[in-house]
Every structure is written in C-alpha cells, then in structure tokens.
Amino acid sequence: GQSLEQPSEVTAVEGAIVQINCTYQTSGFYGLSWYQQHDGGAPTFLSYNALDGLEETGRFSSFLSRSDSYGYLLLQELQMKDSASYFCAVRVVYGNNRLAFGKGNQVVVIP
Amino acid sequence: NAGVTQTPKFQVLKTGQSMTLQCAQDMNHEYMSWYRQDPGMGLRLIHYSVGAGITDQGEVPNGYNVSRSTTEDFPLRLLSAAPSQTSVYFCASSYRNTAGGEQYFGPGTRLTVT
C-alpha cells in the first residue's frame, strides 16, 4: 500500500517563507513530485526530485532525502496567489508515470 | 494545443444511472489516468493506461470501467451510480516514462449522485 503524510494547513503572511513536508511509505519509489491546486481548479505541476538534494524553480524549491523517505517544498517570498493546496506525489512504478498522492496541505497567505 | 479536455464539467445523476465521463488529450501522451478527489482525501487513482489497448486498475477501481481504443481518448464509465461516487473527477496525461514526473490535468468533472 501507499502512505504519504502531509500536515493539513498553514497560514502565513505575504513575503514569508513556508515549508511543506512530506513523508512517504510506498511500495516503490522513483521520484517525488509537487503539485499546486487552487480552489475549484485542477492540480498543476510544480517540481520533481528523482535524486537527493535541492531543486530550485524561481520562488519554489523542493528537497528530497531518499534515505529518510522525506521531502519538502519551500515557498519563498509568499504572494497572495500562492494561497492554494499543495500535494506531494510519489512515482511508484518504474517505467511509467503512475503517481500516489498525499492528502495535501492548504496554505493560506494573509496580507 | 487544447491540452487535456474533460466533459461534462458538471453532472447530476440518480442512484443506479450509468454515464460516461469523457477525457481527451492532444499531446500524444502514452500515459493517461483517472483520479477522484474528495474533501481531505487528496487524489486517488481509479484506473490508468500506459497506451492504446492497455488499461490497469488503480487504488479505487470498483464501480468504474475504462477503455483505451486510441491514444487520444480515455473515457471513464460509471456502471451504476451510487451516492459514494459523488466526487470531483480529474483526468491526467503524460509521457509514459517522463524524466520530469509531470502530469497534465484536465479541468475536472463535478459529479453529484442523489
């Protein structure tokens, strides 16, 4: 079976930094992705880590430690538009893109 | 490119009715999948396909059927709708063995079963 743990809600002010954690226990592991979803919208891809370390994409960074079965998404210089749910997803099968998603973490940005 | 399209956007069914949710993509992606999203539950995989003629079950396949006769289309059939199937349904596609892990999602179908 698959288990991905994410804390539920974070509130932060504009300009702050937020870290969203993800610990996973899955039948296979071939990479960790992060997705953003605004209320009423579809998930959109943010980042992907196949190897240990930090990946930076603009204001967002993602980190992976395979030995700890742990990753995080770092949101810097928070903006109001970053208010959304954030999901981690593990690629669980070698050779295709089957993903197992966590329950998500809601980030609320306040002025 | 239209990306991933889904129809209908909203649907209300009575218990026991059947229907098909449509999904199409124009990016020549091999991999397509259906998820349902319930409050507090994240995205759960219903069925997926790694290419035309090939489908497989995900985490929550009961009550749903799929087929993949073309690369572009991946319809999801509800055989006999139940209130427990009230949910938001997302279709997604990607290259089968994409190096970057990205899936492209459609806008979703909001289904209510009464």
JSON list of C-alpha atoms in Angstrom, two decimals:
[
{"chain": "A", "resi": 1, "resn": "GLY", "atom": "CA", "xyz": [0.00, 0.00, 0.00]},
{"chain": "A", "resi": 2, "resn": "GLN", "atom": "CA", "xyz": [0.90, 3.65, -0.16]},
{"chain": "A", "resi": 3, "resn": "SER", "atom": "CA", "xyz": [1.10, 6.21, 2.62]},
{"chain": "A", "resi": 4, "resn": "LEU", "atom": "CA", "xyz": [2.07, 9.84, 2.19]},
{"chain": "A", "resi": 5, "resn": "GLU", "atom": "CA", "xyz": [1.83, 12.11, 5.22]},
{"chain": "A", "resi": 6, "resn": "GLN", "atom": "CA", "xyz": [1.37, 15.87, 4.94]},
{"chain": "A", "resi": 7, "resn": "PRO", "atom": "CA", "xyz": [0.32, 18.30, 7.66]},
{"chain": "A", "resi": 8, "resn": "SER", "atom": "CA", "xyz": [-3.06, 19.91, 6.94]},
{"chain": "A", "resi": 9, "resn": "GLU", "atom": "CA", "xyz": [-2.99, 23.73, 6.99]},
{"chain": "A", "resi": 10, "resn": "VAL", "atom": "CA", "xyz": [-0.54, 26.60, 7.25]},
{"chain": "A", "resi": 11, "resn": "THR", "atom": "CA", "xyz": [-1.27, 30.33, 7.47]},
{"chain": "A", "resi": 12, "resn": "ALA", "atom": "CA", "xyz": [1.48, 32.80, 6.67]},
{"chain": "A", "resi": 13, "resn": "VAL", "atom": "CA", "xyz": [1.85, 36.48, 5.77]},
{"chain": "A", "resi": 14, "resn": "GLU", "atom": "CA", "xyz": [2.88, 37.85, 2.41]},
{"chain": "A", "resi": 15, "resn": "GLY", "atom": "CA", "xyz": [6.63, 37.81, 1.95]},
{"chain": "A", "resi": 16, "resn": "ALA", "atom": "CA", "xyz": [7.17, 34.99, 4.43]},
{"chain": "A", "resi": 17, "resn": "ILE", "atom": "CA", "xyz": [8.67, 31.54, 3.81]},
{"chain": "A", "resi": 18, "resn": "VAL", "atom": "CA", "xyz": [6.67, 28.34, 4.23]},
{"chain": "A", "resi": 19, "resn": "GLN", "atom": "CA", "xyz": [7.96, 24.78, 4.25]},
{"chain": "A", "resi": 20, "resn": "ILE", "atom": "CA", "xyz": [5.57, 21.93, 3.45]},
{"chain": "A", "resi": 21, "resn": "ASN", "atom": "CA", "xyz": [6.77, 18.49, 4.47]},
{"chain": "A", "resi": 22, "resn": "CYS", "atom": "CA", "xyz": [6.03, 15.08, 3.02]},
{"chain": "A", "resi": 23, "resn": "THR", "atom": "CA", "xyz": [7.00, 11.71, 4.42]},
{"chain": "A", "resi": 24, "resn": "TYR", "atom": "CA", "xyz": [6.19, 8.65, 2.40]},
{"chain": "A", "resi": 25, "resn": "GLN", "atom": "CA", "xyz": [5.96, 4.90, 2.73]},
{"chain": "A", "resi": 26, "resn": "THR", "atom": "CA", "xyz": [5.23, 3.36, -0.66]},
{"chain": "A", "resi": 27, "resn": "SER", "atom": "CA", "xyz": [5.63, 0.05, -2.45]},
{"chain": "A", "resi": 28, "resn": "GLY", "atom": "CA", "xyz": [8.09, 1.63, -4.88]},
{"chain": "A", "resi": 29, "resn": "PHE", "atom": "CA", "xyz": [9.88, 4.95, -5.17]},
{"chain": "A", "resi": 30, "resn": "TYR", "atom": "CA", "xyz": [11.07, 6.52, -8.40]},
{"chain": "A", "resi": 31, "resn": "GLY", "atom": "CA", "xyz": [10.71, 10.21, -7.66]},
{"chain": "A", "resi": 32, "resn": "LEU", "atom": "CA", "xyz": [8.76, 12.84, -5.71]},
{"chain": "A", "resi": 33, "resn": "SER", "atom": "CA", "xyz": [6.60, 15.48, -7.39]},
{"chain": "A", "resi": 34, "resn": "TRP", "atom": "CA", "xyz": [4.81, 18.53, -6.06]},
{"chain": "A", "resi": 35, "resn": "TYR", "atom": "CA", "xyz": [1.53, 19.93, -7.35]},
{"chain": "A", "resi": 36, "resn": "GLN", "atom": "CA", "xyz": [-0.40, 23.11, -6.63]},
{"chain": "A", "resi": 37, "resn": "GLN", "atom": "CA", "xyz": [-4.18, 23.31, -6.72]},
{"chain": "A", "resi": 38, "resn": "HIS", "atom": "CA", "xyz": [-6.24, 26.47, -6.33]},
{"chain": "A", "resi": 39, "resn": "ASP", "atom": "CA", "xyz": [-9.80, 26.20, -5.05]},
{"chain": "A", "resi": 40, "resn": "GLY", "atom": "CA", "xyz": [-12.04, 24.89, -7.81]},
{"chain": "A", "resi": 41, "resn": "GLY", "atom": "CA", "xyz": [-9.11, 24.33, -10.15]},
{"chain": "A", "resi": 42, "resn": "ALA", "atom": "CA", "xyz": [-7.04, 21.45, -11.46]},
{"chain": "A", "resi": 43, "resn": "PRO", "atom": "CA", "xyz": [-3.69, 20.39, -10.00]},
{"chain": "A", "resi": 44, "resn": "THR", "atom": "CA", "xyz": [-0.68, 21.89, -11.76]},
{"chain": "A", "resi": 45, "resn": "PHE", "atom": "CA", "xyz": [2.86, 20.56, -11.64]},
{"chain": "A", "resi": 46, "resn": "LEU", "atom": "CA", "xyz": [5.49, 22.47, -9.67]},
{"chain": "A", "resi": 47, "resn": "SER", "atom": "CA", "xyz": [8.61, 20.35, -9.34]},
{"chain": "A", "resi": 48, "resn": "TYR", "atom": "CA", "xyz": [10.13, 16.89, -9.34]},
{"chain": "A", "resi": 49, "resn": "ASN", "atom": "CA", "xyz": [13.02, 15.27, -7.47]},
{"chain": "A", "resi": 50, "resn": "ALA", "atom": "CA", "xyz": [14.39, 11.92, -8.57]},
{"chain": "A", "resi": 51, "resn": "LEU", "atom": "CA", "xyz": [17.66, 12.22, -6.66]},
{"chain": "A", "resi": 52, "resn": "ASP", "atom": "CA", "xyz": [18.58, 13.52, -3.21]},
{"chain": "A", "resi": 53, "resn": "GLY", "atom": "CA", "xyz": [19.08, 17.23, -2.87]},
{"chain": "A", "resi": 54, "resn": "LEU", "atom": "CA", "xyz": [17.50, 20.56, -3.63]},
{"chain": "A", "resi": 55, "resn": "GLU", "atom": "CA", "xyz": [15.82, 21.64, -6.87]},
{"chain": "A", "resi": 56, "resn": "GLU", "atom": "CA", "xyz": [15.11, 25.35, -7.30]},
{"chain": "A", "resi": 57, "resn": "THR", "atom": "CA", "xyz": [12.48, 26.81, -9.62]},
{"chain": "A", "resi": 58, "resn": "GLY", "atom": "CA", "xyz": [12.06, 30.53, -9.05]},
{"chain": "A", "resi": 59, "resn": "ARG", "atom": "CA", "xyz": [10.47, 31.19, -5.65]},
{"chain": "A", "resi": 60, "resn": "PHE", "atom": "CA", "xyz": [9.81, 27.49, -5.09]},
{"chain": "A", "resi": 61, "resn": "SER", "atom": "CA", "xyz": [12.37, 24.85, -4.09]},
{"chain": "A", "resi": 62, "resn": "SER", "atom": "CA", "xyz": [11.92, 21.16, -3.45]},
{"chain": "A", "resi": 63, "resn": "PHE", "atom": "CA", "xyz": [14.14, 18.83, -1.45]},
{"chain": "A", "resi": 64, "resn": "LEU", "atom": "CA", "xyz": [14.40, 15.06, -1.27]},
{"chain": "A", "resi": 65, "resn": "SER", "atom": "CA", "xyz": [16.12, 12.65, 1.10]},
{"chain": "A", "resi": 66, "resn": "ARG", "atom": "CA", "xyz": [15.51, 9.10, -0.07]},
{"chain": "A", "resi": 67, "resn": "SER", "atom": "CA", "xyz": [17.22, 7.56, 2.97]},
{"chain": "A", "resi": 68, "resn": "ASP", "atom": "CA", "xyz": [14.72, 9.37, 5.23]},
{"chain": "A", "resi": 69, "resn": "SER", "atom": "CA", "xyz": [11.72, 8.86, 2.90]},
{"chain": "A", "resi": 70, "resn": "TYR", "atom": "CA", "xyz": [11.18, 12.58, 3.22]},
{"chain": "A", "resi": 71, "resn": "GLY", "atom": "CA", "xyz": [10.84, 15.64, 1.09]},
{"chain": "A", "resi": 72, "resn": "TYR", "atom": "CA", "xyz": [9.71, 19.22, 1.39]},
{"chain": "A", "resi": 73, "resn": "LEU", "atom": "CA", "xyz": [8.52, 22.11, -0.74]},
{"chain": "A", "resi": 74, "resn": "LEU", "atom": "CA", "xyz": [9.78, 25.56, 0.19]},
{"chain": "A", "resi": 75, "resn": "LEU", "atom": "CA", "xyz": [7.71, 28.56, -0.83]},
{"chain": "A", "resi": 76, "resn": "GLN", "atom": "CA", "xyz": [9.65, 31.81, -0.59]},
{"chain": "A", "resi": 77, "resn": "GLU", "atom": "CA", "xyz": [8.54, 35.44, -0.83]},
{"chain": "A", "resi": 78, "resn": "LEU", "atom": "CA", "xyz": [4.93, 34.36, -0.41]},
{"chain": "A", "resi": 79, "resn": "GLN", "atom": "CA", "xyz": [2.34, 36.11, -2.54]},
{"chain": "A", "resi": 80, "resn": "MET", "atom": "CA", "xyz": [-1.44, 36.14, -2.21]},
{"chain": "A", "resi": 81, "resn": "LYS", "atom": "CA", "xyz": [-1.69, 34.00, -5.34]},
{"chain": "A", "resi": 82, "resn": "ASP", "atom": "CA", "xyz": [0.21, 31.23, -3.53]},
{"chain": "A", "resi": 83, "resn": "SER", "atom": "CA", "xyz": [-2.91, 30.54, -1.41]},
{"chain": "A", "resi": 84, "resn": "ALA", "atom": "CA", "xyz": [-3.68, 27.02, -2.56]},
{"chain": "A", "resi": 85, "resn": "SER", "atom": "CA", "xyz": [-3.40, 23.36, -1.65]},
{"chain": "A", "resi": 86, "resn": "TYR", "atom": "CA", "xyz": [-0.06, 21.65, -2.22]},
{"chain": "A", "resi": 87, "resn": "PHE", "atom": "CA", "xyz": [0.25, 17.92, -2.82]},
{"chain": "A", "resi": 88, "resn": "CYS", "atom": "CA", "xyz": [3.25, 15.66, -2.83]},
{"chain": "A", "resi": 89, "resn": "ALA", "atom": "CA", "xyz": [3.11, 12.63, -5.11]},
{"chain": "A", "resi": 90, "resn": "VAL", "atom": "CA", "xyz": [5.40, 9.62, -5.35]},
{"chain": "A", "resi": 91, "resn": "ARG", "atom": "CA", "xyz": [6.16, 7.94, -8.64]},
{"chain": "A", "resi": 92, "resn": "VAL", "atom": "CA", "xyz": [5.61, 4.32, -7.57]},
{"chain": "A", "resi": 93, "resn": "VAL", "atom": "CA", "xyz": [6.26, 2.27, -10.71]},
{"chain": "A", "resi": 94, "resn": "TYR", "atom": "CA", "xyz": [9.42, 2.02, -12.77]},
{"chain": "A", "resi": 95, "resn": "GLY", "atom": "CA", "xyz": [8.79, 2.66, -16.44]},
{"chain": "A", "resi": 96, "resn": "ASN", "atom": "CA", "xyz": [5.55, 4.56, -16.19]},
{"chain": "A", "resi": 97, "resn": "ASN", "atom": "CA", "xyz": [4.27, 7.68, -14.52]},
{"chain": "A", "resi": 98, "resn": "ARG", "atom": "CA", "xyz": [1.86, 6.17, -12.02]},
{"chain": "A", "resi": 99, "resn": "LEU", "atom": "CA", "xyz": [1.66, 8.51, -9.00]},
{"chain": "A", "resi": 100, "resn": "ALA", "atom": "CA", "xyz": [0.43, 8.10, -5.42]},
{"chain": "A", "resi": 101, "resn": "PHE", "atom": "CA", "xyz": [-0.71, 11.44, -3.96]},
{"chain": "A", "resi": 102, "resn": "GLY", "atom": "CA", "xyz": [-0.65, 12.71, -0.40]},
{"chain": "A", "resi": 103, "resn": "LYS", "atom": "CA", "xyz": [-3.74, 14.29, 1.15]},
{"chain": "A", "resi": 104, "resn": "GLY", "atom": "CA", "xyz": [-2.42, 17.78, 0.60]},
{"chain": "A", "resi": 105, "resn": "ASN", "atom": "CA", "xyz": [-1.58, 20.83, 2.65]},
{"chain": "A", "resi": 106, "resn": "GLN", "atom": "CA", "xyz": [-3.57, 24.05, 2.43]},
{"chain": "A", "resi": 107, "resn": "VAL", "atom": "CA", "xyz": [-1.56, 27.27, 2.52]},
{"chain": "A", "resi": 108, "resn": "VAL", "atom": "CA", "xyz": [-3.39, 30.49, 3.32]},
{"chain": "A", "resi": 109, "resn": "VAL", "atom": "CA", "xyz": [-1.50, 33.72, 2.66]},
{"chain": "A", "resi": 110, "resn": "ILE", "atom": "CA", "xyz": [-2.69, 36.81, 4.52]},
{"chain": "A", "resi": 111, "resn": "PRO", "atom": "CA", "xyz": [-1.73, 40.44, 3.94]},
{"chain": "B", "resi": 1, "resn": "ASN", "atom": "CA", "xyz": [-2.88, 22.60, -28.20]},
{"chain": "B", "resi": 2, "resn": "ALA", "atom": "CA", "xyz": [-6.04, 22.18, -26.16]},
{"chain": "B", "resi": 3, "resn": "GLY", "atom": "CA", "xyz": [-4.15, 20.03, -23.62]},
{"chain": "B", "resi": 4, "resn": "VAL", "atom": "CA", "xyz": [-6.42, 17.72, -21.59]},
{"chain": "B", "resi": 5, "resn": "THR", "atom": "CA", "xyz": [-10.15, 18.26, -22.03]},
{"chain": "B", "resi": 6, "resn": "GLN", "atom": "CA", "xyz": [-12.97, 16.76, -19.99]},
{"chain": "B", "resi": 7, "resn": "THR", "atom": "CA", "xyz": [-16.70, 16.73, -20.50]},
{"chain": "B", "resi": 8, "resn": "PRO", "atom": "CA", "xyz": [-19.09, 17.38, -18.92]},
{"chain": "B", "resi": 9, "resn": "LYS", "atom": "CA", "xyz": [-17.98, 19.97, -16.35]},
{"chain": "B", "resi": 10, "resn": "PHE", "atom": "CA", "xyz": [-20.93, 19.23, -14.06]},
{"chain": "B", "resi": 11, "resn": "GLN", "atom": "CA", "xyz": [-23.30, 16.28, -13.84]},
{"chain": "B", "resi": 12, "resn": "VAL", "atom": "CA", "xyz": [-26.10, 15.18, -11.55]},
{"chain": "B", "resi": 13, "resn": "LEU", "atom": "CA", "xyz": [-27.15, 11.54, -11.63]},
{"chain": "B", "resi": 14, "resn": "LYS", "atom": "CA", "xyz": [-29.72, 9.49, -9.82]},
{"chain": "B", "resi": 15, "resn": "THR", "atom": "CA", "xyz": [-28.66, 6.34, -7.99]},
{"chain": "B", "resi": 16, "resn": "GLY", "atom": "CA", "xyz": [-28.44, 3.45, -10.42]},
{"chain": "B", "resi": 17, "resn": "GLN", "atom": "CA", "xyz": [-27.95, 5.51, -13.56]},
{"chain": "B", "resi": 18, "resn": "SER", "atom": "CA", "xyz": [-24.91, 4.97, -15.74]},
{"chain": "B", "resi": 19, "resn": "MET", "atom": "CA", "xyz": [-22.83, 7.52, -17.60]},
{"chain": "B", "resi": 20, "resn": "THR", "atom": "CA", "xyz": [-19.51, 8.11, -19.29]},
{"chain": "B", "resi": 21, "resn": "LEU", "atom": "CA", "xyz": [-17.07, 10.87, -18.41]},
{"chain": "B", "resi": 22, "resn": "GLN", "atom": "CA", "xyz": [-15.05, 11.88, -21.43]},
{"chain": "B", "resi": 23, "resn": "CYS", "atom": "CA", "xyz": [-11.33, 12.71, -21.47]},
{"chain": "B", "resi": 24, "resn": "ALA", "atom": "CA", "xyz": [-9.18, 13.60, -24.45]},
{"chain": "B", "resi": 25, "resn": "GLN", "atom": "CA", "xyz": [-5.63, 14.88, -24.91]},
{"chain": "B", "resi": 26, "resn": "ASP", "atom": "CA", "xyz": [-3.83, 16.19, -27.98]},
{"chain": "B", "resi": 27, "resn": "MET", "atom": "CA", "xyz": [-0.24, 15.90, -26.77]},
{"chain": "B", "resi": 28, "resn": "ASN", "atom": "CA", "xyz": [0.36, 12.32, -27.97]},
{"chain": "B", "resi": 29, "resn": "HIS", "atom": "CA", "xyz": [0.87, 11.16, -24.39]},
{"chain": "B", "resi": 30, "resn": "GLU", "atom": "CA", "xyz": [1.04, 7.43, -23.80]},
{"chain": "B", "resi": 31, "resn": "TYR", "atom": "CA", "xyz": [0.04, 7.56, -20.13]},
{"chain": "B", "resi": 32, "resn": "MET", "atom": "CA", "xyz": [-3.48, 8.58, -19.08]},
{"chain": "B", "resi": 33, "resn": "SER", "atom": "CA", "xyz": [-5.20, 8.24, -15.74]},
{"chain": "B", "resi": 34, "resn": "TRP", "atom": "CA", "xyz": [-8.39, 8.99, -13.85]},
{"chain": "B", "resi": 35, "resn": "TYR", "atom": "CA", "xyz": [-8.47, 10.29, -10.29]},
{"chain": "B", "resi": 36, "resn": "ARG", "atom": "CA", "xyz": [-11.23, 11.15, -7.90]},
{"chain": "B", "resi": 37, "resn": "GLN", "atom": "CA", "xyz": [-10.86, 13.88, -5.32]},
{"chain": "B", "resi": 38, "resn": "ASP", "atom": "CA", "xyz": [-12.91, 14.01, -2.15]},
{"chain": "B", "resi": 39, "resn": "PRO", "atom": "CA", "xyz": [-12.54, 16.60, 0.62]},
{"chain": "B", "resi": 40, "resn": "GLY", "atom": "CA", "xyz": [-9.50, 15.82, 2.78]},
{"chain": "B", "resi": 41, "resn": "MET", "atom": "CA", "xyz": [-8.62, 12.74, 0.73]},
{"chain": "B", "resi": 42, "resn": "GLY", "atom": "CA", "xyz": [-6.24, 14.05, -1.88]},
{"chain": "B", "resi": 43, "resn": "LEU", "atom": "CA", "xyz": [-6.28, 12.44, -5.32]},
{"chain": "B", "resi": 44, "resn": "ARG", "atom": "CA", "xyz": [-6.98, 8.73, -5.54]},
{"chain": "B", "resi": 45, "resn": "LEU", "atom": "CA", "xyz": [-6.18, 6.77, -8.68]},
{"chain": "B", "resi": 46, "resn": "ILE", "atom": "CA", "xyz": [-9.13, 4.93, -10.23]},
{"chain": "B", "resi": 47, "resn": "HIS", "atom": "CA", "xyz": [-7.72, 3.47, -13.46]},
{"chain": "B", "resi": 48, "resn": "TYR", "atom": "CA", "xyz": [-4.79, 4.20, -15.71]},
{"chain": "B", "resi": 49, "resn": "SER", "atom": "CA", "xyz": [-3.45, 3.32, -19.14]},
{"chain": "B", "resi": 50, "resn": "VAL", "atom": "CA", "xyz": [0.08, 3.18, -20.49]},
{"chain": "B", "resi": 51, "resn": "GLY", "atom": "CA", "xyz": [-1.00, 3.09, -24.13]},
{"chain": "B", "resi": 52, "resn": "ALA", "atom": "CA", "xyz": [-3.81, 2.26, -26.53]},
{"chain": "B", "resi": 53, "resn": "GLY", "atom": "CA", "xyz": [-5.34, -1.11, -25.71]},
{"chain": "B", "resi": 54, "resn": "ILE", "atom": "CA", "xyz": [-3.73, -1.30, -22.24]},
{"chain": "B", "resi": 55, "resn": "THR", "atom": "CA", "xyz": [-5.51, -0.41, -19.01]},
{"chain": "B", "resi": 56, "resn": "ASP", "atom": "CA", "xyz": [-4.99, -1.27, -15.36]},
{"chain": "B", "resi": 57, "resn": "GLN", "atom": "CA", "xyz": [-6.64, -0.70, -12.01]},
{"chain": "B", "resi": 58, "resn": "GLY", "atom": "CA", "xyz": [-5.58, 1.92, -9.51]},
{"chain": "B", "resi": 59, "resn": "GLU", "atom": "CA", "xyz": [-6.43, 2.24, -5.82]},
{"chain": "B", "resi": 60, "resn": "VAL", "atom": "CA", "xyz": [-10.22, 2.61, -6.09]},
{"chain": "B", "resi": 61, "resn": "PRO", "atom": "CA", "xyz": [-11.44, 0.88, -9.30]},
{"chain": "B", "resi": 62, "resn": "ASN", "atom": "CA", "xyz": [-14.72, -0.63, -8.05]},
{"chain": "B", "resi": 63, "resn": "GLY", "atom": "CA", "xyz": [-17.79, 0.70, -9.84]},
{"chain": "B", "resi": 64, "resn": "TYR", "atom": "CA", "xyz": [-15.81, 2.12, -12.77]},
{"chain": "B", "resi": 65, "resn": "ASN", "atom": "CA", "xyz": [-14.73, 0.83, -16.17]},
{"chain": "B", "resi": 66, "resn": "VAL", "atom": "CA", "xyz": [-12.30, 2.27, -18.69]},
{"chain": "B", "resi": 67, "resn": "SER", "atom": "CA", "xyz": [-11.12, 1.53, -22.21]},
{"chain": "B", "resi": 68, "resn": "ARG", "atom": "CA", "xyz": [-8.36, 3.00, -24.38]},
{"chain": "B", "resi": 69, "resn": "SER", "atom": "CA", "xyz": [-9.07, 2.43, -28.05]},
{"chain": "B", "resi": 70, "resn": "THR", "atom": "CA", "xyz": [-7.00, 5.43, -29.20]},
{"chain": "B", "resi": 71, "resn": "THR", "atom": "CA", "xyz": [-4.02, 7.35, -27.84]},
{"chain": "B", "resi": 72, "resn": "GLU", "atom": "CA", "xyz": [-6.15, 10.48, -27.52]},
{"chain": "B", "resi": 73, "resn": "ASP", "atom": "CA", "xyz": [-9.22, 9.28, -25.62]},
{"chain": "B", "resi": 74, "resn": "PHE", "atom": "CA", "xyz": [-9.70, 7.64, -22.23]},
{"chain": "B", "resi": 75, "resn": "PRO", "atom": "CA", "xyz": [-13.37, 7.54, -21.16]},
{"chain": "B", "resi": 76, "resn": "LEU", "atom": "CA", "xyz": [-14.46, 6.57, -17.65]},
{"chain": "B", "resi": 77, "resn": "ARG", "atom": "CA", "xyz": [-17.74, 4.70, -17.29]},
{"chain": "B", "resi": 78, "resn": "LEU", "atom": "CA", "xyz": [-19.81, 4.61, -14.13]},
{"chain": "B", "resi": 79, "resn": "LEU", "atom": "CA", "xyz": [-21.78, 1.40, -14.33]},
{"chain": "B", "resi": 80, "resn": "SER", "atom": "CA", "xyz": [-24.49, 2.03, -11.71]},
{"chain": "B", "resi": 81, "resn": "ALA", "atom": "CA", "xyz": [-24.01, 5.32, -9.90]},
{"chain": "B", "resi": 82, "resn": "ALA", "atom": "CA", "xyz": [-24.03, 5.40, -6.11]},
{"chain": "B", "resi": 83, "resn": "PRO", "atom": "CA", "xyz": [-24.01, 8.39, -3.71]},
{"chain": "B", "resi": 84, "resn": "SER", "atom": "CA", "xyz": [-20.48, 7.31, -2.65]},
{"chain": "B", "resi": 85, "resn": "GLN", "atom": "CA", "xyz": [-19.34, 8.24, -6.16]},
{"chain": "B", "resi": 86, "resn": "THR", "atom": "CA", "xyz": [-20.18, 11.89, -5.61]},
{"chain": "B", "resi": 87, "resn": "SER", "atom": "CA", "xyz": [-16.81, 13.50, -6.18]},
{"chain": "B", "resi": 88, "resn": "VAL", "atom": "CA", "xyz": [-14.66, 15.60, -8.48]},
{"chain": "B", "resi": 89, "resn": "TYR", "atom": "CA", "xyz": [-13.08, 13.53, -11.23]},
{"chain": "B", "resi": 90, "resn": "PHE", "atom": "CA", "xyz": [-9.82, 14.51, -12.89]},
{"chain": "B", "resi": 91, "resn": "CYS", "atom": "CA", "xyz": [-8.24, 13.04, -15.96]},
{"chain": "B", "resi": 92, "resn": "ALA", "atom": "CA", "xyz": [-4.48, 13.42, -16.42]},
{"chain": "B", "resi": 93, "resn": "SER", "atom": "CA", "xyz": [-1.93, 12.54, -19.07]},
{"chain": "B", "resi": 94, "resn": "SER", "atom": "CA", "xyz": [1.84, 12.40, -19.51]},
{"chain": "B", "resi": 95, "resn": "TYR", "atom": "CA", "xyz": [4.57, 10.70, -21.43]},
{"chain": "B", "resi": 96, "resn": "ARG", "atom": "CA", "xyz": [4.87, 7.15, -20.16]},
{"chain": "B", "resi": 97, "resn": "ASN", "atom": "CA", "xyz": [8.35, 7.41, -18.74]},
{"chain": "B", "resi": 98, "resn": "THR", "atom": "CA", "xyz": [8.76, 11.14, -18.47]},
{"chain": "B", "resi": 99, "resn": "ALA", "atom": "CA", "xyz": [12.03, 12.19, -16.87]},
{"chain": "B", "resi": 100, "resn": "GLY", "atom": "CA", "xyz": [10.37, 15.06, -15.03]},
{"chain": "B", "resi": 101, "resn": "GLY", "atom": "CA", "xyz": [7.41, 13.33, -13.38]},
{"chain": "B", "resi": 102, "resn": "GLU", "atom": "CA", "xyz": [4.90, 15.87, -14.73]},
{"chain": "B", "resi": 103, "resn": "GLN", "atom": "CA", "xyz": [1.26, 15.01, -15.35]},
{"chain": "B", "resi": 104, "resn": "TYR", "atom": "CA", "xyz": [-1.12, 17.37, -17.11]},
{"chain": "B", "resi": 105, "resn": "PHE", "atom": "CA", "xyz": [-4.60, 17.57, -15.61]},
{"chain": "B", "resi": 106, "resn": "GLY", "atom": "CA", "xyz": [-7.93, 18.36, -17.20]},
{"chain": "B", "resi": 107, "resn": "PRO", "atom": "CA", "xyz": [-10.32, 20.88, -15.60]},
{"chain": "B", "resi": 108, "resn": "GLY", "atom": "CA", "xyz": [-12.35, 18.20, -13.82]},
{"chain": "B", "resi": 109, "resn": "THR", "atom": "CA", "xyz": [-15.92, 16.92, -13.78]},
{"chain": "B", "resi": 110, "resn": "ARG", "atom": "CA", "xyz": [-18.01, 17.62, -10.70]},
{"chain": "B", "resi": 111, "resn": "LEU", "atom": "CA", "xyz": [-20.40, 14.71, -10.22]},
{"chain": "B", "resi": 112, "resn": "THR", "atom": "CA", "xyz": [-23.27, 14.53, -7.76]},
{"chain": "B", "resi": 113, "resn": "VAL", "atom": "CA", "xyz": [-25.23, 11.31, -7.28]},
{"chain": "B", "resi": 114, "resn": "THR", "atom": "CA", "xyz": [-28.56, 11.66, -5.49]}
]
